[in-house]
Coordinates of C-alpha atoms and ligand atoms in Angstrom, one line a residue:
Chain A
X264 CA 7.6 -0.4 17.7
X265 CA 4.7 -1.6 15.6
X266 CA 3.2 -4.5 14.3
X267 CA 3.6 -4.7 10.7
X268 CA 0.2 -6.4 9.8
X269 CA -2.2 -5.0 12.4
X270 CA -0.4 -1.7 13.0
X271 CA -0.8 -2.2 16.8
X272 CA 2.1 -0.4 18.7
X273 CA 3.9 -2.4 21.6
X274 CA 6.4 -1.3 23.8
X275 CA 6.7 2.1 24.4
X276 CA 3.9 2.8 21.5
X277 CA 1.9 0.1 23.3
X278 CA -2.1 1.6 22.5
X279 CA -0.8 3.8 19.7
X280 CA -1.4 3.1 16.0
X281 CA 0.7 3.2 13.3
X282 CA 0.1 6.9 11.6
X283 CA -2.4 7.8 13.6
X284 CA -5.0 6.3 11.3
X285 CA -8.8 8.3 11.6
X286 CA -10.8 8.3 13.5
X287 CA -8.9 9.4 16.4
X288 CA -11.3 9.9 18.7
X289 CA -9.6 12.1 21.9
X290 CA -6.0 13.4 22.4
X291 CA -5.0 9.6 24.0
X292 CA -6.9 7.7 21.5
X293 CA -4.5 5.7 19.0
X294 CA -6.4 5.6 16.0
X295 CA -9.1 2.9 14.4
X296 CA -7.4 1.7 11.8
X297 CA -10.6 -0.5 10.4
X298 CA -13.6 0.5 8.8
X299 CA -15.3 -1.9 10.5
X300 CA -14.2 -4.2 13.3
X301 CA -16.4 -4.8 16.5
X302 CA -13.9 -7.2 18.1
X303 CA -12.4 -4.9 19.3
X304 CA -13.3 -1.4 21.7
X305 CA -13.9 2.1 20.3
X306 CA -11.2 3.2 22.7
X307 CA -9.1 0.6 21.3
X308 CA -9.5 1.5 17.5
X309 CA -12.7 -0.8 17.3
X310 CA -15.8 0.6 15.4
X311 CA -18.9 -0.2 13.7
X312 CA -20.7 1.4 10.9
X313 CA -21.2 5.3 11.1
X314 CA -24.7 6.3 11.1
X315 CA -24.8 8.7 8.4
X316 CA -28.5 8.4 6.9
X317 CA -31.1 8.8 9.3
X318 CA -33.1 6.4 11.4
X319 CA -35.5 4.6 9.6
X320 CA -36.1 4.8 5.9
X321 CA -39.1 3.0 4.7
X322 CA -40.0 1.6 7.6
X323 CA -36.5 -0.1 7.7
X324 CA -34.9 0.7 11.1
X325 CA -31.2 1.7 9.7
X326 CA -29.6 1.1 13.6
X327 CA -27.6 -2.0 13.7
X328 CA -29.2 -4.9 15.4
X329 CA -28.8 -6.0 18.5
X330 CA -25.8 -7.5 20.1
X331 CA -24.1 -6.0 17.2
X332 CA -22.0 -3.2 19.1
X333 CA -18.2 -3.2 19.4
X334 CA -16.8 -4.8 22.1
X335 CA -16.7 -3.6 25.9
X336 CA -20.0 -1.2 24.5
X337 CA -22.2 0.3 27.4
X338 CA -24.9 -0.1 24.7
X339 CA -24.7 -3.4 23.1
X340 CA -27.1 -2.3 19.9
X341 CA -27.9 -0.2 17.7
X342 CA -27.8 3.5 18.5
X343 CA -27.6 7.0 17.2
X344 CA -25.2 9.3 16.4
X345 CA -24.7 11.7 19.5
X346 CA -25.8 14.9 20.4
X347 CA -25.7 17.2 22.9
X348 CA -29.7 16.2 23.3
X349 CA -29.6 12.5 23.6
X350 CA -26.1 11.8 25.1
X351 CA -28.1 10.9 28.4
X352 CA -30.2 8.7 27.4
X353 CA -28.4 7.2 24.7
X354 CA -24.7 6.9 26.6
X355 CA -26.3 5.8 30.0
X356 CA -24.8 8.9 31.9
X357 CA -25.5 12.3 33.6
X358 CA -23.5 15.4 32.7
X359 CA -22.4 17.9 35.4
X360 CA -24.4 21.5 34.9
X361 CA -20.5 23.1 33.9
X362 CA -20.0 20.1 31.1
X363 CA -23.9 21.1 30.2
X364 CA -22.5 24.6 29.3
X365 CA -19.8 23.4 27.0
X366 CA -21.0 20.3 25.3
X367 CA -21.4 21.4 21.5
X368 CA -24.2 20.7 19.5
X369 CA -23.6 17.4 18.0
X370 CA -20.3 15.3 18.0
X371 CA -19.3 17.3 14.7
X372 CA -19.3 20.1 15.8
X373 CA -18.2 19.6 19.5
X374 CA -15.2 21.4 20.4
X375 CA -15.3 20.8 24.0
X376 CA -14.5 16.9 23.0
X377 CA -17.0 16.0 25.8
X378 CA -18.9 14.0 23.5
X379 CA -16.1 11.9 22.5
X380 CA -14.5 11.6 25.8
X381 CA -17.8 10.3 27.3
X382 CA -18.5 8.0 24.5
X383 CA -14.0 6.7 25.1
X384 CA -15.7 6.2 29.0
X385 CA -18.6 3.8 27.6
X386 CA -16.7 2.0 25.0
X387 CA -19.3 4.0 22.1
X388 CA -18.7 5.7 18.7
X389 CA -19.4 9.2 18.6
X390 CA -20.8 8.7 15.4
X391 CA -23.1 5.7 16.7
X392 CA -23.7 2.3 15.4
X393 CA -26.1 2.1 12.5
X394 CA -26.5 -0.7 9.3
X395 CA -24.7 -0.8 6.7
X396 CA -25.9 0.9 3.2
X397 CA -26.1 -1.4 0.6
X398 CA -29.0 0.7 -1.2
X399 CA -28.5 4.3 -1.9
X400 CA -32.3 5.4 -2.7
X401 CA -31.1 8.6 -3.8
X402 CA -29.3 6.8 -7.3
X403 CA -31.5 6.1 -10.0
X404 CA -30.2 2.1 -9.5
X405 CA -31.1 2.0 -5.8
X406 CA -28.7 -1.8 -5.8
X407 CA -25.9 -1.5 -8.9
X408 CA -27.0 -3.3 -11.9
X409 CA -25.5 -4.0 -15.3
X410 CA -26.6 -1.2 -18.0
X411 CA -24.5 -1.5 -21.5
X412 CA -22.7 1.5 -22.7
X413 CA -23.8 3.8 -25.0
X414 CA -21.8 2.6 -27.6
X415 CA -21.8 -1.2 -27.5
X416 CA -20.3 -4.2 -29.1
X417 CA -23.4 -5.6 -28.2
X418 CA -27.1 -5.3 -29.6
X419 CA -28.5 -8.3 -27.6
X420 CA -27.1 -6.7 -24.5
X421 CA -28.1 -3.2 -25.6
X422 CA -31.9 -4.8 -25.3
X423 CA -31.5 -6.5 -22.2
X424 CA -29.5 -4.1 -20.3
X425 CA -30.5 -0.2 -21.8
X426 CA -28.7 2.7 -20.2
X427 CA -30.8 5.7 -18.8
X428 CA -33.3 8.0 -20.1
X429 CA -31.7 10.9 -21.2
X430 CA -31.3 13.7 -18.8
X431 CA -32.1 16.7 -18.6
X432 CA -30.0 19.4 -16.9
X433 CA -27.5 17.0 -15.3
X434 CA -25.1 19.6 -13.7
X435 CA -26.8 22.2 -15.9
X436 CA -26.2 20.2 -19.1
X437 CA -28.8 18.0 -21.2
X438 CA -27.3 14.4 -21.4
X439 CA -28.1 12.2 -23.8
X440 CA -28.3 8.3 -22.8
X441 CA -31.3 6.0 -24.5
X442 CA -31.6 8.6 -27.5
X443 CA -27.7 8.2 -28.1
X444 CA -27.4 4.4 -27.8
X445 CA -30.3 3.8 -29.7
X446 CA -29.3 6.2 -32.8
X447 CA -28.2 3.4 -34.8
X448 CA -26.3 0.4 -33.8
X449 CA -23.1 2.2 -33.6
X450 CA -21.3 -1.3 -33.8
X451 CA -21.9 -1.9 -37.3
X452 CA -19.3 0.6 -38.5
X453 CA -17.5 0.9 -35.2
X454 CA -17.1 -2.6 -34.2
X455 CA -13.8 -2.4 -32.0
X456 CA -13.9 -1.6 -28.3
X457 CA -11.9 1.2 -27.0
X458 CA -10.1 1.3 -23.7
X459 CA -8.1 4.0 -22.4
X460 CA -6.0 3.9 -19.0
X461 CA -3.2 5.1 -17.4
X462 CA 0.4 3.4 -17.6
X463 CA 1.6 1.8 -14.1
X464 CA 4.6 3.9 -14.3
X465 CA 2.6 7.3 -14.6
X466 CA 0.6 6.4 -11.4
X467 CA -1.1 9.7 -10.1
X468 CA -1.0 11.8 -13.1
X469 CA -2.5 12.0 -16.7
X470 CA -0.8 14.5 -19.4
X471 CA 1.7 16.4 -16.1
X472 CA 4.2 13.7 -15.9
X473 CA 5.4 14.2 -19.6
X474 CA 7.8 17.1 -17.7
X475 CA 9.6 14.5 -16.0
X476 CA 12.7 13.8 -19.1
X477 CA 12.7 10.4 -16.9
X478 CA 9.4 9.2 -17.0
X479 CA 8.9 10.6 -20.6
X480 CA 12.1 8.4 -21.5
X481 CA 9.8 5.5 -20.7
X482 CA 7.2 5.9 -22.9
X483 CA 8.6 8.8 -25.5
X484 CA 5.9 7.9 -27.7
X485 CA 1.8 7.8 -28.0
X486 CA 0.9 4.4 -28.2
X487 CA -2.2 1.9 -28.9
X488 CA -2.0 -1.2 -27.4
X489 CA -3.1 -3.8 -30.0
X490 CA -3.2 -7.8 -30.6
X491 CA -1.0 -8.8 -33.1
X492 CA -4.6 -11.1 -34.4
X493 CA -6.4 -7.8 -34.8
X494 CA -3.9 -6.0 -36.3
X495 CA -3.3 -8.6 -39.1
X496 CA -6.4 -8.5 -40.4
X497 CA -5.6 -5.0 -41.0
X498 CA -2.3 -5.2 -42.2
X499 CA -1.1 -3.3 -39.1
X500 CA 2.3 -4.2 -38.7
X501 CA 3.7 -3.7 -34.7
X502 CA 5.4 0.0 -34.8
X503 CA 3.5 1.0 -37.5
X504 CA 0.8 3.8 -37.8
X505 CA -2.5 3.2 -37.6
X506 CA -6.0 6.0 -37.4
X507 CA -8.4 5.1 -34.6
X508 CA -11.8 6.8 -35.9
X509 CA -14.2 7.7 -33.0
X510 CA -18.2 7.8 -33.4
X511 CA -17.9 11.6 -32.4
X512 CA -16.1 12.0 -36.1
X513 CA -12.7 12.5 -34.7
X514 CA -9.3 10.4 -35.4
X515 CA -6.4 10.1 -34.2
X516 CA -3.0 8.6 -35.6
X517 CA -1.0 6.9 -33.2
X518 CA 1.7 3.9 -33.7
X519 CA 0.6 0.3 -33.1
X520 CA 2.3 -1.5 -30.0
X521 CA 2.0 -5.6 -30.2
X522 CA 0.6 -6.8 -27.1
X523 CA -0.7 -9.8 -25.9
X524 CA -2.5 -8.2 -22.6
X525 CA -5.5 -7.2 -25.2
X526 CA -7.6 -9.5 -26.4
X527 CA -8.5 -9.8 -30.4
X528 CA -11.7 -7.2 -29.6
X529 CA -10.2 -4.6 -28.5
X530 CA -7.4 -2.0 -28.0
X531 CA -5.8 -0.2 -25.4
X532 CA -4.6 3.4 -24.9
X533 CA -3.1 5.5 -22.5
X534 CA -4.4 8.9 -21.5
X535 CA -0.9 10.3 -20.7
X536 CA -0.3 11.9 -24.2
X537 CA -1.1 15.7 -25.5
X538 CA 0.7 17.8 -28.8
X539 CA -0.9 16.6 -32.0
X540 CA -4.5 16.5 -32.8
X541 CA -6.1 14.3 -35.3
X542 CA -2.8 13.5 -37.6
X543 CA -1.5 17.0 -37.0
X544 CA 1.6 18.0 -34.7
X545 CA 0.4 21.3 -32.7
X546 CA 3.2 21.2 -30.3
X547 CA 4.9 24.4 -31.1
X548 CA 1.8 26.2 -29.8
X549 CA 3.0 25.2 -26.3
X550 CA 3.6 28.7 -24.5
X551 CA 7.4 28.9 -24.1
X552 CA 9.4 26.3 -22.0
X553 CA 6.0 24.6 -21.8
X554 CA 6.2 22.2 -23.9
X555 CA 6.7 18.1 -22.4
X556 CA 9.1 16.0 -23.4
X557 CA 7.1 13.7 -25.0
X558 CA 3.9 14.4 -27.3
X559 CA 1.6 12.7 -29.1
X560 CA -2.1 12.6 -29.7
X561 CA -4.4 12.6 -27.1
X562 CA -6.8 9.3 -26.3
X563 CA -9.0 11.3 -25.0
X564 CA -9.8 12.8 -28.4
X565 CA -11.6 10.0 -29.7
X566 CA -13.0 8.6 -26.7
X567 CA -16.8 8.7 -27.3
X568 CA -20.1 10.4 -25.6
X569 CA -21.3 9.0 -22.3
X570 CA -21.5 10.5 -19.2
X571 CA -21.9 9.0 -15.7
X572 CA -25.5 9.1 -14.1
X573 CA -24.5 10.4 -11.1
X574 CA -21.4 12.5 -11.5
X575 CA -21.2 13.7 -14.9
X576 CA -17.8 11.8 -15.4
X577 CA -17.3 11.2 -18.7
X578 CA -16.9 7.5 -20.0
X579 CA -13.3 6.5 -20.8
X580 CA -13.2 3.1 -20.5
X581 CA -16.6 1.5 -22.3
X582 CA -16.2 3.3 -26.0
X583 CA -16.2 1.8 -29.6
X584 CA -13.8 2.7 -32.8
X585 CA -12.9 1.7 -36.3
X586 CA -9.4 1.0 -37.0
X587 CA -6.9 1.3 -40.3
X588 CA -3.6 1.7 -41.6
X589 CA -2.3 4.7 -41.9
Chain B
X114 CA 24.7 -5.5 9.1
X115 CA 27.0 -8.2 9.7
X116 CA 30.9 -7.6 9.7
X117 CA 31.4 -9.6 6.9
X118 CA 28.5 -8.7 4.6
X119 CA 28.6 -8.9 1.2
X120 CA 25.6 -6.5 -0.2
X121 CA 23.6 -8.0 -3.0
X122 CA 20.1 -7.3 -5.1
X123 CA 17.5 -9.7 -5.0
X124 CA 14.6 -8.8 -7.5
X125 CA 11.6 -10.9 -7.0
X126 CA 9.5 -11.7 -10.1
X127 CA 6.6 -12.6 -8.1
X128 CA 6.1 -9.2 -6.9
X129 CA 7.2 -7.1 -9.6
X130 CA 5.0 -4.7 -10.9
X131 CA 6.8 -3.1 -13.3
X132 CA 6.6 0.0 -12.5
X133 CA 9.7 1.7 -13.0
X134 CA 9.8 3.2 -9.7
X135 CA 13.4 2.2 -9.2
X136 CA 14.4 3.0 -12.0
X137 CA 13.4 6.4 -12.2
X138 CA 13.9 6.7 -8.4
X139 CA 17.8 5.8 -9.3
X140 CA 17.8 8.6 -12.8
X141 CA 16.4 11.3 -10.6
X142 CA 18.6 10.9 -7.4
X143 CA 21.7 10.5 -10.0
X144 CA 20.7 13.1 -12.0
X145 CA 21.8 10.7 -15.0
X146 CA 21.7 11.9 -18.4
X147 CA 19.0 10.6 -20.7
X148 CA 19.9 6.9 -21.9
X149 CA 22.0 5.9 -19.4
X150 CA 20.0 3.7 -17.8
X151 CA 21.8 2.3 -14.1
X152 CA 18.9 0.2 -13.5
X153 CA 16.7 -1.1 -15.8
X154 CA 12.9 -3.2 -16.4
X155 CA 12.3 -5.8 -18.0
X156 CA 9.1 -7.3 -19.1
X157 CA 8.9 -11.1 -20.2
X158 CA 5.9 -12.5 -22.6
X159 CA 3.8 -9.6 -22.1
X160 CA 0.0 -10.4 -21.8
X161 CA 0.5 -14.3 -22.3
X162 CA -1.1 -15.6 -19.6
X163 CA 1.0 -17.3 -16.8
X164 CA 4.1 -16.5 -18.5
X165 CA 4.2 -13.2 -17.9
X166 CA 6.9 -11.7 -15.3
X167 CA 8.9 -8.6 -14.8
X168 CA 12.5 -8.0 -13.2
X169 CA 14.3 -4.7 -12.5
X170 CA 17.6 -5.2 -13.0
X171 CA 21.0 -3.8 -12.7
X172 CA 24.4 -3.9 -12.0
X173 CA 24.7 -7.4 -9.4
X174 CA 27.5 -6.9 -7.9
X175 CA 29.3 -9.9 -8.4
X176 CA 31.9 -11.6 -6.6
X177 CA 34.1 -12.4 -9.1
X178 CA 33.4 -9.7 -11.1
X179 CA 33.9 -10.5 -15.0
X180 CA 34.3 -6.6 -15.6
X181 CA 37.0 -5.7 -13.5
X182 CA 39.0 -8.9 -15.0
X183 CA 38.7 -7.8 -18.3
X184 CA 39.0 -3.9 -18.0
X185 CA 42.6 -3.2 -19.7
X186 CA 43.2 -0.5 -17.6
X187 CA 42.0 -2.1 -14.4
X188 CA 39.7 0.9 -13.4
X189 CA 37.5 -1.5 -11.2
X190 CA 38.0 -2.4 -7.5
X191 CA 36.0 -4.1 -5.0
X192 CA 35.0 -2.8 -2.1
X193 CA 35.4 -5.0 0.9
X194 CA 31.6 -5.1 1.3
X195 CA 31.0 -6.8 -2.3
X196 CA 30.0 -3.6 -3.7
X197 CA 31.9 -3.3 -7.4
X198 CA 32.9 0.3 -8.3
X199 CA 35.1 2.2 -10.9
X200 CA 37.3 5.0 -11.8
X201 CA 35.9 7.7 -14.0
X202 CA 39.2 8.8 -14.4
X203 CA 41.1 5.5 -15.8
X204 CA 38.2 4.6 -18.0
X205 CA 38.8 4.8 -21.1
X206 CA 35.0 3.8 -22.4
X207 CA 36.2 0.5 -24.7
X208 CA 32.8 -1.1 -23.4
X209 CA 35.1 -4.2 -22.8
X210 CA 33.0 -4.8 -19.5
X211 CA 29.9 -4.5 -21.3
X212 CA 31.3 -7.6 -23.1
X213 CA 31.7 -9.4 -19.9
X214 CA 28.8 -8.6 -17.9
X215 CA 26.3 -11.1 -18.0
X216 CA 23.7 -8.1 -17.2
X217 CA 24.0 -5.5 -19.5
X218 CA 24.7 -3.6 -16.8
X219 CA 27.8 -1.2 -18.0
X220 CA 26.5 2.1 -19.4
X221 CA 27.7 4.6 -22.5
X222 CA 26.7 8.3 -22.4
X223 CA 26.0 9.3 -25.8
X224 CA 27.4 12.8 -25.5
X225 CA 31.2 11.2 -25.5
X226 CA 34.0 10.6 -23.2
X227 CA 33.5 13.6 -21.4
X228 CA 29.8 14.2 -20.7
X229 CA 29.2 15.0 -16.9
X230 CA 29.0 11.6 -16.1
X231 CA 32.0 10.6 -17.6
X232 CA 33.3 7.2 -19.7
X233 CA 31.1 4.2 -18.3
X234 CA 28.4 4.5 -15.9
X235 CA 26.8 1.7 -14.2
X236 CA 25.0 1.0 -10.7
X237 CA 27.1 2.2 -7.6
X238 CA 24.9 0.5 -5.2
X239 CA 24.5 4.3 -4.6
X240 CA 28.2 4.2 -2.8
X241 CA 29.5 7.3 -4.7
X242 CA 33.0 6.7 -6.5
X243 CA 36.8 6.8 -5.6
X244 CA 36.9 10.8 -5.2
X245 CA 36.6 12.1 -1.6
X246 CA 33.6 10.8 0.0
X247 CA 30.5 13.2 -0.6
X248 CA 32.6 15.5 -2.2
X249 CA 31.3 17.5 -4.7
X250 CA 33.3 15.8 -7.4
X251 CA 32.1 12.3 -6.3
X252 CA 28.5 13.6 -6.8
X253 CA 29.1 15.1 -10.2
X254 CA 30.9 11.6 -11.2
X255 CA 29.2 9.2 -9.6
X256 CA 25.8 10.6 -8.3
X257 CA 24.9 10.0 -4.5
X258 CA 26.5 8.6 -2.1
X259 CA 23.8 7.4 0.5
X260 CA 26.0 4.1 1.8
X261 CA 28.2 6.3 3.1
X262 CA 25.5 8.2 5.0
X263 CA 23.6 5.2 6.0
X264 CA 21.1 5.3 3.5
X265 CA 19.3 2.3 1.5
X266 CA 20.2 2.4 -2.1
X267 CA 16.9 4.6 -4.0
X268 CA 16.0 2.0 -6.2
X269 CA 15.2 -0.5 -3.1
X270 CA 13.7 2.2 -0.8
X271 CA 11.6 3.2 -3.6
X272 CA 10.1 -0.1 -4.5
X273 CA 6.5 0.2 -3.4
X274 CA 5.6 -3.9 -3.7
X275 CA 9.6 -4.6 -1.7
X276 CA 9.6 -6.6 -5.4
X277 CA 13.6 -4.8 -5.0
X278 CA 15.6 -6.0 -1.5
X279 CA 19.1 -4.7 -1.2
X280 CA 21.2 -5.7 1.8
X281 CA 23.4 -8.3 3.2
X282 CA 23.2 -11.2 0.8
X283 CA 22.4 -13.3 4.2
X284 CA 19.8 -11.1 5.5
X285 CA 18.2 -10.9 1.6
X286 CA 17.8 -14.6 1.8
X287 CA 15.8 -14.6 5.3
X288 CA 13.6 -12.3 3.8
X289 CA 13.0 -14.2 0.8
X290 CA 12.9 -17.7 2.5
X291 CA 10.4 -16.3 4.9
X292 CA 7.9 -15.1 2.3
X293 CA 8.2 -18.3 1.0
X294 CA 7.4 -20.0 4.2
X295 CA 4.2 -18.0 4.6
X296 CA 2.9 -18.9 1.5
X297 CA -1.1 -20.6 2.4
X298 CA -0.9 -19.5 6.0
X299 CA -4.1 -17.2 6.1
X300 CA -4.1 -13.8 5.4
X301 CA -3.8 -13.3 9.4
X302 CA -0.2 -13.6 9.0
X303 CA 0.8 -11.8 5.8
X304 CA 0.4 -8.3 4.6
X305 CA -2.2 -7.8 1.9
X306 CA -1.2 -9.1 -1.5
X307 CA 1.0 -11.8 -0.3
X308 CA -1.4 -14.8 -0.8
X309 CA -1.6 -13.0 -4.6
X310 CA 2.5 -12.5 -4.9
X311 CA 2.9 -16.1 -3.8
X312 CA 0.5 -17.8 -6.0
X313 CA -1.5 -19.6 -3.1
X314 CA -5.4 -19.3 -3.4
X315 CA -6.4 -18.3 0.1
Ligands
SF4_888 S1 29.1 -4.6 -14.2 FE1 28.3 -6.6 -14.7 S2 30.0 -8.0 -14.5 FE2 30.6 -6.1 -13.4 S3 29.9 -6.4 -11.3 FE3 28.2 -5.4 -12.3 S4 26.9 -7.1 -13.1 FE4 28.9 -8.0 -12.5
SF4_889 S1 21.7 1.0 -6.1 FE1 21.7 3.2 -6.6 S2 22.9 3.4 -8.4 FE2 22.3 1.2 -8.2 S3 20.4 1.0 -9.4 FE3 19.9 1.4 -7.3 S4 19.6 3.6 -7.2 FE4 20.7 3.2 -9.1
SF4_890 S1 10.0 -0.4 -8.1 FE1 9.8 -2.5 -7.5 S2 7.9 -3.2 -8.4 FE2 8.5 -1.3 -9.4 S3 9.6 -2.0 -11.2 FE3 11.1 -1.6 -9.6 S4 11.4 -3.6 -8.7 FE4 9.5 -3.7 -9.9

């Protein structure tokens, strides 16, 4: 009854499409299951950009350009998002005095659906047809660029690329960026990089999962991913123990897994693991019936400061450590 | 399915993720004690670049099935669609099977003859056991039985990359010999990630 690469029903699901995917703009719309495709109508699923950030910003007009509407559009540029105010002028039409009376405010907000139906009529987005944002000018880097991590590998790059000035009440907290990375040049006693992930198996959780007896039977034990070169020069044997030291001051001691996925500069751990901290097993704190299958140390105990700019989420992946034998 | 099927796996390394979503799929609708493992998977050359590759694998199935002809107390039969089961209750867990199967597939509880899931346990292509279909005894024994209901085995219906095909062995290789036909045809005609399964560089 449907398509399996575009979706598209046929037969008896003929203009339906597969789950219902958003927007779905009236009760007989089938969905738009592309966030972006003007090939094809709004009332068939078609759509261009939402416009979501005004008209104009710095003399930019933020409306796409012209020509640039989905096909079968009445208006074949640019346009705004509708309201209750410009759906005239902008659609094309007039509205009877009683569809006056229930049109709501804006297309958001409309529970009368006229806006929608009218824009189904002239082949138009509720939400209009506006540019694409490729430069947020509320972020600090209006167009990504590269910026080291606070802890890196790296002085040359530390110089070339610096991180932020710190900041000050970020989410009510002071964060520390330049003044941290430029403490001392942490890679001199930490000169390993530390990555922590999640485990393909684990998709969709973190610590939760070690209450399933047949997930933790996968991975029973707290591991760090290691190459076999790095771990030589350590005389870190594959299943033995090893202490990853953090800049923060904190270790933890976890057992060494061989693997060729890391490269020599680097090692790998996943964030799945809770129980011990620093060397020490605190499992049998667990309340009652609590405690997982599986325990171990937790990465994120010696993952290191650094916060992102934006949302305060805490840097897990760019960190630096010092390794040894245990 | 055809009236002569034979049902067979077919695990392709291509799309294999390794995820263990069968596998766990398969312990959890079992309810299989820890360390039996029905389905299993495995990762080859881990990290070495281009050699890398991952299977599920479990019981196959086979034709001329090398367990049921050395089982001394002929516990296995075959049942007319291909799909190799055995009796709980003839089993005498000598691992002799385990001997013969080229797979690994046969499995030992550790908690003795007589945990819940009895002597040897191995893949059932989710078709239950010789007790009364669905019956509560078959369930305890032998876990699910979703052929009999109409059901694709877990493992398969589980598989999130379809890595894991179960089916008529004819219909397995249609599926398989299509993909491979599709391989540098644009991704127009194949589902995202197929261009990356296949190896092509479109
Ligand atoms: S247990 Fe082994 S030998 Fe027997 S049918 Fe399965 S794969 Fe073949
Ligand atoms: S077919 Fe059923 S019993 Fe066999 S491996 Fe798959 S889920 Fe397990
Ligand atoms: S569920 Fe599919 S992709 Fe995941 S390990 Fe099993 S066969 Fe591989």
């Amino acid at each position: 009854m449907f398509d399996q690469i575009s979706g598209r029903g046929y037969g008896e699901m003929k203009g339906e499409y597969y789950g219902l995917p958003w927007p779905v703009w009236t009760e007989t719309h089938g969905g738009s299951p592309l966030l972006y495709n003007i090939n094809r109508s709004v009332a068939e699923g078609g759509m261009g950009f939402r416009n979501r950030f005004g008209l104009e910003h710095d003399g930019q007009d933020l409306l796409a350009g012209a020509g640039s509407a989905p096909k079968d559009s009445a208006n074949k540029d640019g346009y705004p998002e509708i309201t209750a105010k410009n759906i005239e002028e902008v659609l094309g039409i007039k509205l009877t005095a009683d569809e006056k009376k229930r049109i709501g405010k804006n297309w958001k907000v409309d529970t009368s659906n006229i806006i929608a139906e009218k824009c189904m009529q002239q082949g138009m987005a509720p939400y209009g047809n506006a540019k694409a944002r490729a430069k947020v000018w509320t972020f600090p880097d209006q167009i990504p660029m590269h910026r080291e991590p606070i802890h890196s590998p790296r002085q040359d790059l530390v110089k070339q690329y610096p991180t932020y000035e710190d900041k000050r009440d970020h989410y009510r907290v002071d964060t520390q960026y330049a003044s941290k990375q430029n403490e001392q040049d942490w890679s001199k006693d930490f000169p390993i990089n530390l990555v922590t992930g999640r485990l393909v198996n684990m998709n969709g959780a973190g610590m939760e999962n070690r209450a399933s007896k047949y997930l933790a039977a996968l991975t029973p034990e707290m591991f760090c991913s290691i190459n076999p070169d790095l771990a030589g020069k350590y005389g870190i044997r594959d299943g033995s123990m090893m202490w990853i030291h953090s800049p923060e001051g904190t270790k933890i001691k976890v057992k060494a897994k061989y693997s060729f996925s890391v490269p020599e500069d680097r090692i790998f751990m996943p964030f799945h693991f809770a129980g011990h901290f620093q060397g020490e097993d605190l499992s049998h704190k667990y309340p009652k019936g609590t405690k997982p299958y599986a325990v171990g140390e937790s990465a994120n105990t010696v993952t290191n400061y650094g916060y992102d700019i934006i949302t305060q989420i805490p840097e897990t992946k760019g960190g630096l450590c010092r390794i040894e034998f245990a | 399915m055809s009236e002569n099927a034979r049902l067979k796996f077919y695990c392709d390394e291509h799309r294999c993720i390794s995820c263990d979503g069968c596998s766990v799929a398969c312990a959890e609708a079992h309810e299989l004690p820890a360390g039996i493992n029905r389905r299993k998977v495995i990762t080859m050359n881990e990290g070495i670049l281009g050699l890398e590759y991952s299977l599920s694998i479990a019981c196959m199935h086979c034709t001329d099935a090398p367990c049921e002809q050395v089982c001394p107390t002929d516990c296995f039969y075959i049942r007319e669609d291909g799909i190799v089961l055995h009796d709980k209750e003839k089993c005498i867990g000598c691992a002799y099977c385990l001997y013969a199967c080229p797979f690994g597939a046969p499995q030992f509880p550790s908690d003795g003859a007589f945990g819940i899931k009895g002597v040897m346990d191995k893949c059932t292509m989710c078709a239950g056991g010789p007790e009364e279909t669905n019956s509560h005894k078959e369930r305890e024994m032998y876990g699910q039985n979703r052929i009999s209901e109409g059901k694709v085995p877990v493992c398969a219906a589980m598989c999130s990359t379809k890595a894991l095909l179960v089916g008529d062995s004819a219909e397995i290789s249609d599926i398989y010999r299509e993909r491979v036909l599709s391989v540098g045809h644009g991704v127009k005609t194949q589902p995202y990630g197929w261009s990356t399964a296949y190896g092509s560089k479109i």
